GROMACS .gro file of C-alpha atoms in nm:
model
  364
    1UNK     CA    1   0.022   0.016   0.010
    2UNK     CA    2   0.094   0.351  -0.050
    3UNK     CA    3  -0.062   0.690   0.043
    4UNK     CA    4  -0.037   0.920  -0.241
    5UNK     CA    5  -0.232   1.239  -0.014
    6UNK     CA    6  -0.396   1.328   0.332
    7UNK     CA    7  -0.609   1.589   0.441
    8UNK     CA    8  -0.735   1.697   0.801
    9UNK     CA    9  -0.963   1.954   0.941
   10UNK     CA   10  -0.915   2.028   1.283
   11UNK     CA   11  -0.721   1.706   1.391
   12UNK     CA   12  -0.541   1.811   1.676
   13UNK     CA   13  -0.269   2.113   1.613
   14UNK     CA   14  -0.278   2.027   1.208
   15UNK     CA   15  -0.396   2.298   1.025
   16UNK     CA   16  -0.627   2.257   0.737
   17UNK     CA   17  -0.453   2.097   0.444
   18UNK     CA   18  -0.387   1.815   0.155
   19UNK     CA   19  -0.074   1.698   0.108
   20UNK     CA   20   0.080   1.467  -0.123
   21UNK     CA   21   0.328   1.207  -0.046
   22UNK     CA   22   0.651   1.051  -0.188
   23UNK     CA   23   0.603   0.687  -0.306
   24UNK     CA   24   0.910   0.619  -0.125
   25UNK     CA   25   1.084   0.835   0.187
   26UNK     CA   26   0.884   1.092   0.344
   27UNK     CA   27   1.072   1.294   0.630
   28UNK     CA   28   0.891   1.498   0.858
   29UNK     CA   29   1.100   1.756   1.025
   30UNK     CA   30   1.033   1.984   1.291
   31UNK     CA   31   1.088   2.092   1.636
   32UNK     CA   32   0.881   1.925   1.962
   33UNK     CA   33   0.555   2.003   1.968
   34UNK     CA   34   0.486   2.138   1.600
   35UNK     CA   35   0.275   1.789   1.509
   36UNK     CA   36   0.505   1.564   1.365
   37UNK     CA   37   0.330   1.284   1.556
   38UNK     CA   38  -0.010   1.426   1.474
   39UNK     CA   39   0.080   1.351   1.113
   40UNK     CA   40   0.174   0.993   1.196
   41UNK     CA   41  -0.136   0.939   1.450
   42UNK     CA   42  -0.355   1.062   1.182
   43UNK     CA   43  -0.172   0.835   0.868
   44UNK     CA   44  -0.203   0.516   1.126
   45UNK     CA   45  -0.584   0.575   1.237
   46UNK     CA   46  -0.744   0.342   1.011
   47UNK     CA   47  -0.545   0.076   1.104
   48UNK     CA   48  -0.779   0.003   1.402
   49UNK     CA   49  -1.016   0.257   1.314
   50UNK     CA   50  -0.858   0.431   1.652
   51UNK     CA   51  -0.556   0.635   1.791
   52UNK     CA   52  -0.214   0.467   1.928
   53UNK     CA   53  -0.174   0.758   2.155
   54UNK     CA   54  -0.565   0.773   2.353
   55UNK     CA   55  -0.908   0.578   2.375
   56UNK     CA   56  -1.061   0.885   2.404
   57UNK     CA   57  -1.170   0.998   2.067
   58UNK     CA   58  -1.234   1.382   2.171
   59UNK     CA   59  -0.882   1.444   2.219
   60UNK     CA   60  -0.764   1.423   1.852
   61UNK     CA   61  -1.023   1.751   1.820
   62UNK     CA   62  -0.853   2.090   1.826
   63UNK     CA   63  -0.945   2.239   2.169
   64UNK     CA   64  -1.191   2.544   2.013
   65UNK     CA   65  -1.352   2.249   1.795
   66UNK     CA   66  -1.662   2.077   1.749
   67UNK     CA   67  -1.555   1.799   1.529
   68UNK     CA   68  -1.249   1.649   1.329
   69UNK     CA   69  -1.169   1.460   1.010
   70UNK     CA   70  -0.904   1.309   0.841
   71UNK     CA   71  -0.899   1.141   0.507
   72UNK     CA   72  -0.631   0.952   0.319
   73UNK     CA   73  -0.634   0.805  -0.042
   74UNK     CA   74  -0.442   0.488  -0.082
   75UNK     CA   75  -0.319   0.298  -0.388
   76UNK     CA   76  -0.267  -0.084  -0.319
   77UNK     CA   77  -0.052  -0.329  -0.492
   78UNK     CA   78  -0.293  -0.479  -0.680
   79UNK     CA   79  -0.393  -0.081  -0.845
   80UNK     CA   80  -0.684  -0.059  -0.634
   81UNK     CA   81  -0.724   0.297  -0.504
   82UNK     CA   82  -0.952   0.343  -0.176
   83UNK     CA   83  -1.002   0.671   0.033
   84UNK     CA   84  -1.035   0.641   0.402
   85UNK     CA   85  -1.215   0.911   0.593
   86UNK     CA   86  -1.305   0.947   0.952
   87UNK     CA   87  -1.504   1.193   1.162
   88UNK     CA   88  -1.539   1.222   1.518
   89UNK     CA   89  -1.810   1.516   1.681
   90UNK     CA   90  -1.716   1.654   2.068
   91UNK     CA   91  -1.892   1.412   2.264
   92UNK     CA   92  -2.076   1.230   1.981
   93UNK     CA   93  -2.068   1.003   1.691
   94UNK     CA   94  -1.769   0.832   1.567
   95UNK     CA   95  -1.775   0.798   1.161
   96UNK     CA   96  -1.528   0.571   0.962
   97UNK     CA   97  -1.598   0.553   0.596
   98UNK     CA   98  -1.416   0.329   0.313
   99UNK     CA   99  -1.475   0.475  -0.056
  100UNK     CA  100  -1.810   0.644   0.084
  101UNK     CA  101  -1.947   0.336   0.273
  102UNK     CA  102  -1.975   0.360   0.632
  103UNK     CA  103  -1.789   0.057   0.822
  104UNK     CA  104  -2.017  -0.047   1.066
  105UNK     CA  105  -1.696  -0.268   1.273
  106UNK     CA  106  -1.341  -0.271   1.223
  107UNK     CA  107  -1.342  -0.609   1.138
  108UNK     CA  108  -1.478  -0.442   0.801
  109UNK     CA  109  -1.131  -0.347   0.747
  110UNK     CA  110  -0.942  -0.606   0.849
  111UNK     CA  111  -0.562  -0.597   0.590
  112UNK     CA  112  -0.695  -0.304   0.429
  113UNK     CA  113  -0.466  -0.040   0.542
  114UNK     CA  114  -0.133  -0.243   0.618
  115UNK     CA  115   0.104  -0.015   0.804
  116UNK     CA  116   0.349  -0.074   1.061
  117UNK     CA  117   0.441   0.220   1.363
  118UNK     CA  118   0.790   0.232   1.471
  119UNK     CA  119   0.810   0.515   1.783
  120UNK     CA  120   0.913   0.557   2.165
  121UNK     CA  121   0.608   0.420   2.312
  122UNK     CA  122   0.746   0.042   2.168
  123UNK     CA  123   0.985  -0.004   2.506
  124UNK     CA  124   0.671  -0.066   2.682
  125UNK     CA  125   0.643  -0.389   2.445
  126UNK     CA  126   0.982  -0.486   2.617
  127UNK     CA  127   0.980  -0.325   2.955
  128UNK     CA  128   0.557  -0.277   3.032
  129UNK     CA  129   0.325  -0.474   3.157
  130UNK     CA  130   0.175  -0.818   3.011
  131UNK     CA  131  -0.111  -0.669   2.857
  132UNK     CA  132   0.110  -0.431   2.627
  133UNK     CA  133   0.290  -0.769   2.500
  134UNK     CA  134  -0.095  -0.982   2.488
  135UNK     CA  135  -0.201  -0.665   2.295
  136UNK     CA  136   0.094  -0.704   2.057
  137UNK     CA  137   0.013  -1.039   1.902
  138UNK     CA  138  -0.336  -1.012   1.919
  139UNK     CA  139  -0.358  -0.713   1.677
  140UNK     CA  140  -0.116  -0.891   1.425
  141UNK     CA  141  -0.343  -1.178   1.471
  142UNK     CA  142  -0.630  -0.967   1.436
  143UNK     CA  143  -0.482  -0.750   1.103
  144UNK     CA  144  -0.467  -1.070   0.889
  145UNK     CA  145  -0.750  -1.285   1.016
  146UNK     CA  146  -1.125  -1.209   1.081
  147UNK     CA  147  -1.131  -1.537   1.265
  148UNK     CA  148  -0.878  -1.424   1.502
  149UNK     CA  149  -1.045  -1.088   1.611
  150UNK     CA  150  -1.387  -1.286   1.593
  151UNK     CA  151  -1.250  -1.571   1.875
  152UNK     CA  152  -1.097  -1.269   2.095
  153UNK     CA  153  -1.428  -1.095   2.067
  154UNK     CA  154  -1.607  -1.427   2.179
  155UNK     CA  155  -1.361  -1.466   2.432
  156UNK     CA  156  -1.400  -1.154   2.569
  157UNK     CA  157  -1.768  -1.111   2.612
  158UNK     CA  158  -1.797  -1.487   2.801
  159UNK     CA  159  -1.531  -1.337   3.034
  160UNK     CA  160  -1.720  -1.083   3.097
  161UNK     CA  161  -2.044  -1.281   3.149
  162UNK     CA  162  -1.876  -1.486   3.391
  163UNK     CA  163  -1.732  -1.213   3.603
  164UNK     CA  164  -2.072  -1.073   3.636
  165UNK     CA  165  -2.203  -1.384   3.722
  166UNK     CA  166  -1.927  -1.395   4.033
  167UNK     CA  167  -2.058  -1.078   4.149
  168UNK     CA  168  -2.396  -1.172   4.106
  169UNK     CA  169  -2.328  -1.479   4.332
  170UNK     CA  170  -2.498  -1.716   4.092
  171UNK     CA  171  -2.559  -2.102   4.161
  172UNK     CA  172  -2.251  -2.328   4.045
  173UNK     CA  173  -2.466  -2.474   3.743
  174UNK     CA  174  -2.512  -2.166   3.667
  175UNK     CA  175  -2.155  -2.065   3.698
  176UNK     CA  176  -2.071  -2.401   3.461
  177UNK     CA  177  -2.233  -2.250   3.187
  178UNK     CA  178  -2.027  -1.995   3.173
  179UNK     CA  179  -1.680  -2.160   3.245
  180UNK     CA  180  -1.772  -2.443   2.989
  181UNK     CA  181  -1.763  -2.182   2.727
  182UNK     CA  182  -1.464  -1.978   2.866
  183UNK     CA  183  -1.280  -2.336   2.830
  184UNK     CA  184  -1.406  -2.359   2.467
  185UNK     CA  185  -1.310  -1.961   2.386
  186UNK     CA  186  -1.018  -1.945   2.554
  187UNK     CA  187  -0.812  -2.243   2.437
  188UNK     CA  188  -0.913  -2.144   2.033
  189UNK     CA  189  -0.759  -1.823   2.181
  190UNK     CA  190  -0.441  -1.939   2.294
  191UNK     CA  191  -0.409  -2.190   1.978
  192UNK     CA  192  -0.428  -1.891   1.757
  193UNK     CA  193  -0.168  -1.707   1.986
  194UNK     CA  194   0.065  -1.984   1.953
  195UNK     CA  195   0.075  -2.018   1.591
  196UNK     CA  196   0.077  -1.585   1.550
  197UNK     CA  197   0.365  -1.654   1.800
  198UNK     CA  198   0.552  -1.977   1.605
  199UNK     CA  199   0.561  -1.746   1.290
  200UNK     CA  200   0.664  -1.409   1.450
  201UNK     CA  201   0.979  -1.653   1.578
  202UNK     CA  202   1.036  -1.745   1.223
  203UNK     CA  203   0.990  -1.407   1.099
  204UNK     CA  204   1.235  -1.226   1.392
  205UNK     CA  205   1.537  -1.458   1.308
  206UNK     CA  206   1.692  -1.321   0.977
  207UNK     CA  207   1.622  -0.961   1.115
  208UNK     CA  208   1.861  -1.035   1.418
  209UNK     CA  209   2.116  -1.169   1.200
  210UNK     CA  210   2.116  -0.855   0.940
  211UNK     CA  211   2.087  -0.625   1.238
  212UNK     CA  212   2.405  -0.807   1.370
  213UNK     CA  213   2.240  -0.826   1.795
  214UNK     CA  214   2.497  -0.968   1.954
  215UNK     CA  215   2.297  -1.175   2.150
  216UNK     CA  216   2.038  -1.431   2.104
  217UNK     CA  217   1.672  -1.333   2.114
  218UNK     CA  218   1.403  -1.544   2.225
  219UNK     CA  219   1.000  -1.519   2.282
  220UNK     CA  220   0.836  -1.771   2.507
  221UNK     CA  221   0.459  -1.770   2.564
  222UNK     CA  222   0.375  -1.833   2.934
  223UNK     CA  223   0.019  -1.968   2.966
  224UNK     CA  224  -0.146  -2.194   3.267
  225UNK     CA  225  -0.273  -2.365   2.941
  226UNK     CA  226   0.077  -2.455   2.773
  227UNK     CA  227   0.319  -2.442   3.080
  228UNK     CA  228   0.429  -2.775   3.290
  229UNK     CA  229   0.129  -2.981   3.060
  230UNK     CA  230   0.207  -3.314   3.036
  231UNK     CA  231   0.200  -3.436   2.621
  232UNK     CA  232  -0.114  -3.628   2.674
  233UNK     CA  233  -0.343  -3.382   2.833
  234UNK     CA  234  -0.542  -3.133   2.598
  235UNK     CA  235  -0.584  -2.738   2.639
  236UNK     CA  236  -0.889  -2.830   2.741
  237UNK     CA  237  -0.838  -3.028   3.039
  238UNK     CA  238  -0.507  -2.813   3.144
  239UNK     CA  239  -0.716  -2.556   3.181
  240UNK     CA  240  -1.051  -2.705   3.349
  241UNK     CA  241  -0.773  -2.854   3.582
  242UNK     CA  242  -0.639  -2.467   3.623
  243UNK     CA  243  -1.004  -2.299   3.693
  244UNK     CA  244  -1.085  -2.568   3.956
  245UNK     CA  245  -0.770  -2.509   4.135
  246UNK     CA  246  -0.833  -2.156   4.223
  247UNK     CA  247  -1.260  -2.212   4.248
  248UNK     CA  248  -1.249  -2.094   4.585
  249UNK     CA  249  -1.063  -1.763   4.514
  250UNK     CA  250  -1.185  -1.705   4.216
  251UNK     CA  251  -1.570  -1.679   4.418
  252UNK     CA  252  -1.386  -1.448   4.699
  253UNK     CA  253  -1.279  -1.216   4.468
  254UNK     CA  254  -1.516  -1.227   4.241
  255UNK     CA  255  -1.322  -1.274   3.903
  256UNK     CA  256  -1.166  -1.500   3.655
  257UNK     CA  257  -0.799  -1.587   3.777
  258UNK     CA  258  -0.709  -1.825   3.518
  259UNK     CA  259  -0.679  -1.781   3.116
  260UNK     CA  260  -0.541  -1.620   2.817
  261UNK     CA  261  -0.639  -1.281   2.995
  262UNK     CA  262  -0.374  -1.331   3.218
  263UNK     CA  263  -0.065  -1.446   3.008
  264UNK     CA  264   0.193  -1.310   2.880
  265UNK     CA  265   0.486  -1.352   2.618
  266UNK     CA  266   0.822  -1.315   2.779
  267UNK     CA  267   1.159  -1.177   2.629
  268UNK     CA  268   1.466  -1.321   2.662
  269UNK     CA  269   1.794  -1.250   2.616
  270UNK     CA  270   2.120  -1.539   2.617
  271UNK     CA  271   1.780  -1.672   2.831
  272UNK     CA  272   1.785  -1.401   3.101
  273UNK     CA  273   1.501  -1.216   3.112
  274UNK     CA  274   1.466  -0.845   2.917
  275UNK     CA  275   1.213  -0.716   3.127
  276UNK     CA  276   1.369  -0.777   3.458
  277UNK     CA  277   1.721  -0.790   3.334
  278UNK     CA  278   1.769  -0.623   3.009
  279UNK     CA  279   1.940  -0.323   2.992
  280UNK     CA  280   1.774   0.019   2.804
  281UNK     CA  281   1.992  -0.035   2.460
  282UNK     CA  282   1.878  -0.429   2.497
  283UNK     CA  283   1.493  -0.311   2.555
  284UNK     CA  284   1.532  -0.097   2.226
  285UNK     CA  285   1.709  -0.288   2.013
  286UNK     CA  286   1.461  -0.591   2.067
  287UNK     CA  287   1.130  -0.348   2.015
  288UNK     CA  288   1.237  -0.231   1.685
  289UNK     CA  289   1.317  -0.617   1.615
  290UNK     CA  290   1.002  -0.701   1.754
  291UNK     CA  291   0.792  -0.413   1.535
  292UNK     CA  292   1.059  -0.555   1.213
  293UNK     CA  293   0.928  -0.919   1.262
  294UNK     CA  294   0.561  -0.770   1.287
  295UNK     CA  295   0.650  -0.607   0.935
  296UNK     CA  296   0.784  -0.916   0.774
  297UNK     CA  297   0.450  -1.128   0.929
  298UNK     CA  298   0.208  -0.869   0.730
  299UNK     CA  299   0.347  -0.873   0.418
  300UNK     CA  300   0.406  -1.253   0.368
  301UNK     CA  301   0.006  -1.287   0.480
  302UNK     CA  302  -0.118  -0.985   0.341
  303UNK     CA  303   0.089  -1.003   0.016
  304UNK     CA  304   0.111  -0.648   0.005
  305UNK     CA  305   0.346  -0.411   0.112
  306UNK     CA  306   0.279  -0.232   0.423
  307UNK     CA  307   0.374   0.130   0.530
  308UNK     CA  308   0.577   0.215   0.767
  309UNK     CA  309   0.576   0.513   1.007
  310UNK     CA  310   0.910   0.575   1.213
  311UNK     CA  311   0.854   0.834   1.496
  312UNK     CA  312   1.159   0.934   1.621
  313UNK     CA  313   1.307   0.655   1.594
  314UNK     CA  314   1.671   0.754   1.508
  315UNK     CA  315   1.714   0.956   1.760
  316UNK     CA  316   1.688   0.671   2.008
  317UNK     CA  317   1.949   0.457   1.844
  318UNK     CA  318   2.330   0.429   1.788
  319UNK     CA  319   2.435   0.550   1.487
  320UNK     CA  320   2.538   0.194   1.356
  321UNK     CA  321   2.220   0.025   1.440
  322UNK     CA  322   2.030   0.316   1.282
  323UNK     CA  323   2.276   0.277   0.962
  324UNK     CA  324   2.149  -0.106   0.972
  325UNK     CA  325   1.820  -0.032   1.004
  326UNK     CA  326   1.774   0.264   0.708
  327UNK     CA  327   1.938  -0.022   0.508
  328UNK     CA  328   1.734  -0.285   0.600
  329UNK     CA  329   1.408  -0.090   0.555
  330UNK     CA  330   1.521   0.027   0.191
  331UNK     CA  331   1.327  -0.108  -0.075
  332UNK     CA  332   0.970  -0.102  -0.261
  333UNK     CA  333   0.812   0.038   0.066
  334UNK     CA  334   0.684   0.373   0.167
  335UNK     CA  335   0.861   0.526   0.450
  336UNK     CA  336   0.760   0.809   0.720
  337UNK     CA  337   1.009   0.898   0.915
  338UNK     CA  338   0.992   1.226   1.191
  339UNK     CA  339   1.253   1.406   1.332
  340UNK     CA  340   1.325   1.727   1.516
  341UNK     CA  341   1.665   1.754   1.340
  342UNK     CA  342   1.766   1.753   0.905
  343UNK     CA  343   1.762   1.363   0.848
  344UNK     CA  344   1.987   1.267   0.589
  345UNK     CA  345   1.874   0.874   0.486
  346UNK     CA  346   2.159   0.759   0.199
  347UNK     CA  347   1.981   0.451   0.090
  348UNK     CA  348   1.638   0.702  -0.045
  349UNK     CA  349   1.641   0.714  -0.365
  350UNK     CA  350   1.359   0.939  -0.394
  351UNK     CA  351   1.267   1.107  -0.076
  352UNK     CA  352   1.091   1.443   0.002
  353UNK     CA  353   1.142   1.638   0.332
  354UNK     CA  354   0.846   1.820   0.467
  355UNK     CA  355   0.853   2.113   0.733
  356UNK     CA  356   0.578   2.153   0.999
  357UNK     CA  357   0.557   2.411   1.212
  358UNK     CA  358   0.277   2.497   1.407
  359UNK     CA  359   0.046   2.219   1.261
  360UNK     CA  360   0.160   2.372   0.904
  361UNK     CA  361   0.307   2.137   0.680
  362UNK     CA  362   0.510   2.263   0.382
  363UNK     CA  363   0.734   2.123   0.121
  364UNK     CA  364   1.073   2.209   0.149
   0.00000   0.00000   0.00000
């Protein structure tokens, strides 16, 4: 996919503009606070129909405005040209349209807007709570498979109903219905996650070698359904046994204590837990590697080049790593790079530099 042009109205601090982009490398340069990340936020919005910075849509609207609107015209490798538009009313509705047809659910857009965002927030993939890593795996699975997204939604719905049954002091028989559904839906989610994680491991290793990473990188799924499970025991049996073991504690606390909603993806460097023992440099490098693995996974399954959004990435990397990453990302993909200072991109055959000041984008 390539983004041909973009327009915005009252989106954060961005001025009312229509901007045409290069099909290769777009360098967006400006001092801090001028709106560089806002541009990437608007471009990435259609991947999931929401911002990567905030769950509150009202924050995307300019302070003194009643609404905001963004529009992106993009062309796929199949030569299809799509127009994505979103409007958000303050305290009101959010509408997303593709080619003037309203999308009622995100599932209608799965795979239609492939992009990968690299940014400072990625450090939370390594250093943050397990929920960050679960979201990472689930987002990748959902972008390529509507079945994955449906399975995840089904599990969350059953989990919510089971927790509500606990709080309502339902009988053991009534809880049993939701427990059976939880086991069925939860095992399906676990199997899907394991498949995605195995593919990510495969996609990761070539990047580890190309980037000359001086330590081994391992992704390990941690789950009550997987850990210490004998070969002859099914996921369903393991899940049921785990729930039985905490039954009294679940009743006391009124919540489900075992299941995919509590799993984690442990990241290891030479066998050591990066979250606990990794240096800041190691964590940052592994976060970049995870995004590279995501990029390879999406492009292989969607058979479509992804748009790359790099938010002030190179200021966080040493010169050698930055050079290797630029070389790795060189090619036919469209790239957007933000930087507070002019950035040299030697591999860019057709680079276009844009300057942003107080939300106004201009071509240098």
